[in-house]
mmCIF file of C-alpha atoms in Angstrom:
data_model
loop_
_atom_site.group_PDB
_atom_site.id
_atom_site.type_symbol
_atom_site.label_atom_id
_atom_site.label_comp_id
_atom_site.label_asym_id
_atom_site.label_seq_id
_atom_site.Cartn_x
_atom_site.Cartn_y
_atom_site.Cartn_z
ATOM 1 C CA MET A 1 -0.017 0.017 -0.038
ATOM 2 C CA ASN A 2 1.184 3.581 -0.601
ATOM 3 C CA ILE A 3 1.489 6.323 1.960
ATOM 4 C CA ASP A 4 -2.042 7.873 1.500
ATOM 5 C CA THR A 5 -3.668 4.539 1.763
ATOM 6 C CA ALA A 6 -1.713 3.639 4.884
ATOM 7 C CA LEU A 7 -2.557 6.925 6.408
ATOM 8 C CA LYS A 8 -6.226 6.294 5.768
ATOM 9 C CA GLU A 9 -6.101 2.753 7.151
ATOM 10 C CA ALA A 10 -4.422 4.147 10.379
ATOM 11 C CA MET A 11 -7.135 6.784 10.680
ATOM 12 C CA SER A 12 -9.859 3.957 10.558
ATOM 13 C CA ILE A 13 -8.473 2.487 13.780
ATOM 14 C CA THR A 14 -11.062 3.136 16.433
ATOM 15 C CA GLY A 15 -10.085 6.189 18.418
ATOM 16 C CA ALA A 16 -7.590 7.571 15.964
ATOM 17 C CA VAL A 17 -7.110 11.292 16.183
ATOM 18 C CA GLY A 18 -4.109 11.741 13.856
ATOM 19 C CA VAL A 19 -1.283 9.937 12.093
ATOM 20 C CA ALA A 20 1.918 10.728 10.509
ATOM 21 C CA LEU A 21 4.714 8.895 8.617
ATOM 22 C CA VAL A 22 7.959 10.437 9.736
ATOM 23 C CA ASP A 23 11.558 10.315 8.775
ATOM 24 C CA TYR A 24 13.492 10.425 12.053
ATOM 25 C CA GLU A 25 16.865 11.358 10.389
ATOM 26 C CA SER A 26 15.344 14.661 9.114
ATOM 27 C CA GLY A 27 12.325 15.085 11.440
ATOM 28 C CA MET A 28 10.122 15.669 8.441
ATOM 29 C CA SER A 29 6.604 14.170 7.913
ATOM 30 C CA LEU A 30 6.313 12.335 4.648
ATOM 31 C CA GLY A 31 2.509 12.436 5.076
ATOM 32 C CA THR A 32 -0.173 13.226 7.728
ATOM 33 C CA SER A 33 -3.844 12.587 8.244
ATOM 34 C CA GLY A 34 -6.197 14.013 11.022
ATOM 35 C CA GLY A 35 -4.935 16.139 13.691
ATOM 36 C CA GLY A 36 -6.514 19.581 14.054
ATOM 37 C CA GLU A 37 -6.117 22.794 16.114
ATOM 38 C CA TRP A 38 -4.755 21.181 19.243
ATOM 39 C CA LEU A 39 -2.694 18.546 17.371
ATOM 40 C CA ASP A 40 -0.189 19.964 14.860
ATOM 41 C CA LEU A 41 1.113 16.683 13.492
ATOM 42 C CA ASP A 42 4.212 18.381 11.810
ATOM 43 C CA VAL A 43 5.280 19.773 15.305
ATOM 44 C CA ALA A 44 4.470 16.365 16.963
ATOM 45 C CA ALA A 45 6.455 14.474 14.287
ATOM 46 C CA ALA A 46 9.442 16.676 14.815
ATOM 47 C CA GLY A 47 9.256 16.228 18.579
ATOM 48 C CA ASN A 48 8.774 12.513 18.452
ATOM 49 C CA THR A 49 11.823 12.298 16.276
ATOM 50 C CA GLU A 50 13.866 13.342 19.292
ATOM 51 C CA VAL A 51 12.103 10.639 21.355
ATOM 52 C CA VAL A 52 13.257 7.889 18.777
ATOM 53 C CA ARG A 53 16.741 9.282 18.500
ATOM 54 C CA SER A 54 17.133 9.481 22.222
ATOM 55 C CA LYS A 55 16.101 5.876 22.702
ATOM 56 C CA LEU A 56 18.450 4.711 19.929
ATOM 57 C CA ARG A 57 21.269 6.556 21.600
ATOM 58 C CA VAL A 58 20.502 4.874 24.942
ATOM 59 C CA MET A 59 20.368 1.403 23.263
ATOM 60 C CA SER A 60 23.647 2.156 21.682
ATOM 61 C CA SER A 61 25.257 3.168 24.989
ATOM 62 C CA LEU A 62 23.975 0.042 26.589
ATOM 63 C CA ALA A 63 25.240 -2.106 23.694
ATOM 64 C CA LEU A 64 21.756 -3.640 23.291
ATOM 65 C CA ASN A 65 21.744 -5.869 20.177
ATOM 66 C CA ASP A 66 18.026 -5.334 19.485
ATOM 67 C CA THR A 67 15.711 -3.157 17.536
ATOM 68 C CA ILE A 68 12.740 -0.881 18.693
ATOM 69 C CA GLU A 69 9.248 -2.424 17.730
ATOM 70 C CA ASP A 70 7.248 0.666 19.117
ATOM 71 C CA ILE A 71 7.158 3.242 21.788
ATOM 72 C CA LEU A 72 4.144 4.047 23.743
ATOM 73 C CA ILE A 73 3.440 7.392 25.489
ATOM 74 C CA THR A 74 0.384 7.365 27.662
ATOM 75 C CA LEU A 75 -1.426 10.660 28.592
ATOM 76 C CA HIS A 76 -4.412 10.935 30.788
ATOM 77 C CA ARG A 77 -6.660 11.361 27.600
ATOM 78 C CA GLN A 78 -4.619 10.002 24.835
ATOM 79 C CA TYR A 79 -2.146 7.253 23.637
ATOM 80 C CA HIS A 80 0.726 8.278 21.478
ATOM 81 C CA LEU A 81 2.075 5.324 19.552
ATOM 82 C CA ILE A 82 5.320 5.374 17.597
ATOM 83 C CA ARG A 83 5.858 2.400 15.384
ATOM 84 C CA LEU A 84 9.341 2.066 13.758
ATOM 85 C CA MET A 85 9.311 0.658 10.271
ATOM 86 C CA ASN A 86 11.200 -2.678 9.571
ATOM 87 C CA SER A 87 14.962 -2.597 9.040
ATOM 88 C CA SER A 88 14.943 -1.991 5.267
ATOM 89 C CA ARG A 89 13.271 1.414 5.936
ATOM 90 C CA ASN A 90 15.021 1.987 9.265
ATOM 91 C CA SER A 91 14.724 5.750 9.425
ATOM 92 C CA LEU A 92 10.898 5.885 9.155
ATOM 93 C CA PHE A 93 8.160 5.579 11.858
ATOM 94 C CA LEU A 94 4.495 5.727 11.970
ATOM 95 C CA TYR A 95 3.117 8.095 14.667
ATOM 96 C CA LEU A 96 -0.477 7.476 15.724
ATOM 97 C CA VAL A 97 -2.461 9.507 18.277
ATOM 98 C CA LEU A 98 -5.502 7.712 19.918
ATOM 99 C CA ASP A 99 -8.253 8.912 22.032
ATOM 100 C CA ARG A 100 -7.740 6.879 25.148
ATOM 101 C CA GLU A 101 -11.526 6.504 25.939
ATOM 102 C CA ARG A 102 -12.382 5.232 22.493
ATOM 103 C CA ALA A 103 -9.317 3.173 21.652
ATOM 104 C CA ASN A 104 -8.335 -0.358 22.224
ATOM 105 C CA LEU A 105 -4.583 -0.113 22.474
ATOM 106 C CA ALA A 106 -3.844 -3.882 21.739
ATOM 107 C CA LEU A 107 -5.949 -3.730 18.635
ATOM 108 C CA ALA A 108 -4.401 -0.470 17.502
ATOM 109 C CA ARG A 109 -0.965 -1.974 17.907
ATOM 110 C CA HIS A 110 -2.004 -4.964 15.912
ATOM 111 C CA TYR A 111 -3.516 -2.846 13.056
ATOM 112 C CA LEU A 112 -0.515 -0.487 12.973
ATOM 113 C CA LYS A 113 1.860 -3.527 12.739
ATOM 114 C CA ARG A 114 -0.224 -4.761 9.764
ATOM 115 C CA ILE A 115 -0.154 -1.319 8.201
ATOM 116 C CA GLU A 116 3.648 -1.105 8.708
ATOM 117 C CA ALA A 117 4.258 -4.496 7.049
ATOM 118 C CA ASP A 118 2.118 -3.647 3.975
ATOM 119 C CA LEU A 119 3.348 -0.061 3.357
ATOM 120 C CA GLN A 120 5.591 0.513 0.308
ATOM 121 C CA VAL A 121 7.607 3.682 0.494
#
């Protein structure tokens, strides 16, 4: 699937508020969907780039021989899910914001994993 289709699929996840495909080397969004006045996805993408970079630095410092599957940030009203792309596209991640009251986190992670596997960039 292409980027637009992947973003539409992600927005169909119950509770989805916004989604972005982000290059963490540059901090730039390759595409976004959703968001709104209170959720500027381009700003969020750039900020979450720093989260990914920081975790990668820590893993390197600890000499962990592993990869990040996803990173979850829980807020009182939202889940922020960062799903790193597989190793052949290792500088990209999907960033999904969910309304915590409406979302099923386990299902959202499952669907995002499926989207990531099918996405062709």
